[in-house]
Short mmCIF file of C-alpha atoms and ligand atoms in Angstrom, two decimals:
data_model
loop_
_atom_site.label_atom_id
_atom_site.label_comp_id
_atom_site.label_asym_id
_atom_site.label_seq_id
_atom_site.Cartn_x
_atom_site.Cartn_y
_atom_site.Cartn_z
CA MET A 126 -25.66 55.06 -69.63
CA PRO A 127 -21.81 55.15 -69.18
CA GLU A 128 -19.87 52.63 -71.09
CA LYS A 129 -19.06 49.48 -69.25
CA ILE A 130 -15.45 48.59 -69.31
CA LYS A 131 -13.16 45.74 -68.70
CA VAL A 132 -9.89 46.72 -66.96
CA ILE A 133 -6.73 45.14 -68.38
CA VAL A 134 -3.32 44.95 -66.77
CA ASN A 135 -0.02 45.04 -68.59
CA GLU A 136 1.84 42.48 -66.52
CA ASP A 137 5.24 43.67 -67.85
CA ARG A 138 4.64 46.98 -66.12
CA CYS A 139 2.70 46.04 -63.01
CA TYR A 140 4.83 45.57 -59.92
CA LEU A 141 1.89 44.48 -57.69
CA CYS A 142 2.01 47.57 -55.53
CA GLY A 143 -1.68 47.30 -54.71
CA GLY A 144 -2.42 50.97 -55.38
CA CYS A 145 -5.21 50.27 -57.80
CA ALA A 146 -6.84 47.85 -55.42
CA GLY A 147 -6.60 50.54 -52.65
CA VAL A 148 -8.54 53.16 -54.62
CA CYS A 149 -11.19 50.98 -56.17
CA PRO A 150 -14.48 51.93 -54.44
CA THR A 151 -15.98 48.53 -55.03
CA LEU A 152 -13.06 46.24 -54.36
CA ALA A 153 -13.09 45.03 -57.94
CA ILE A 154 -9.34 44.51 -58.04
CA GLU A 155 -7.35 42.18 -55.77
CA VAL A 156 -3.58 42.17 -55.75
CA HIS A 157 -1.82 39.11 -54.30
CA SER A 158 1.85 38.28 -54.43
CA SER A 159 0.94 35.80 -57.14
CA GLY A 160 -0.68 38.33 -59.37
CA TRP A 161 -3.18 40.98 -60.24
CA GLU A 162 -6.86 39.99 -60.45
CA PHE A 163 -9.91 41.81 -61.84
CA LEU A 164 -13.47 40.97 -60.68
CA GLN A 165 -15.71 42.12 -63.47
CA ASP A 166 -18.93 41.56 -61.52
CA LYS A 167 -17.91 44.26 -58.97
CA CYS A 168 -16.51 46.90 -61.38
CA ILE A 169 -18.66 50.01 -61.93
CA SER A 170 -16.42 51.35 -64.71
CA CYS A 171 -15.35 54.48 -62.90
CA ARG A 172 -11.74 54.24 -64.18
CA ILE A 173 -10.25 55.51 -60.94
CA CYS A 174 -7.84 52.59 -60.90
CA ILE A 175 -6.52 53.52 -64.34
CA SER A 176 -5.67 57.04 -63.19
CA ALA A 177 -4.19 55.81 -59.97
CA CYS A 178 -1.58 53.38 -61.37
CA PRO A 179 1.81 54.97 -60.98
CA VAL A 180 3.37 53.15 -63.93
CA GLY A 181 0.44 53.21 -66.38
CA ALA A 182 -0.12 49.43 -66.23
CA LEU A 183 -3.88 49.52 -66.56
CA SER A 184 -6.09 50.27 -69.52
CA ALA A 185 -9.73 49.79 -70.36
CA GLU A 186 -11.55 48.07 -73.21
CA PRO A 187 -15.23 48.02 -73.80
CA LEU A 188 -17.00 45.20 -72.08
CA GLU A 189 -18.99 43.10 -74.51
CA VAL A 190 -22.15 42.16 -72.93
CA SER A 191 -24.07 39.16 -74.19
CA GLU A 192 -27.73 39.64 -73.37
S1 LIG B 769 -12.89 51.02 -63.06
FE1 LIG B 769 -13.52 51.71 -60.89
S2 LIG B 769 -14.70 49.97 -60.14
FE2 LIG B 769 -13.68 49.21 -61.94
S3 LIG B 769 -11.82 48.22 -61.15
FE3 LIG B 769 -11.24 50.35 -61.69
S4 LIG B 769 -11.57 51.56 -59.79
FE4 LIG B 769 -12.60 49.55 -59.48
S1 LIG B 770 -1.42 50.34 -59.29
FE1 LIG B 770 -0.48 49.63 -61.20
S2 LIG B 770 1.47 48.75 -60.59
FE2 LIG B 770 0.27 48.93 -58.75
S3 LIG B 770 -0.74 46.93 -58.57
FE3 LIG B 770 -2.16 48.28 -59.68
S4 LIG B 770 -1.73 47.91 -61.89
FE4 LIG B 770 0.00 47.02 -60.69
#
């Protein structure tokens, strides 16, 4: 089973272009004028958003699941 991840934004780099939200297949990222938002419940850990960011503002860390 692939590792579940949490996507983290570096707010110093992100300029809210919306590119990552545009490529996310499950709409797990929302980009508003007020900021970048990650919706963990929708994320399938595909990492497409991380590759898509033109300024390398996104990274992943393992999601700690408490079950
Ligand atoms: S890892 Fe995939 S599903 Fe999760 S936010 Fe990025 S593009 Fe969307
Ligand atoms: S693609 Fe990168 S710079 Fe653009 S909104 Fe997403 S994280 Fe920010």
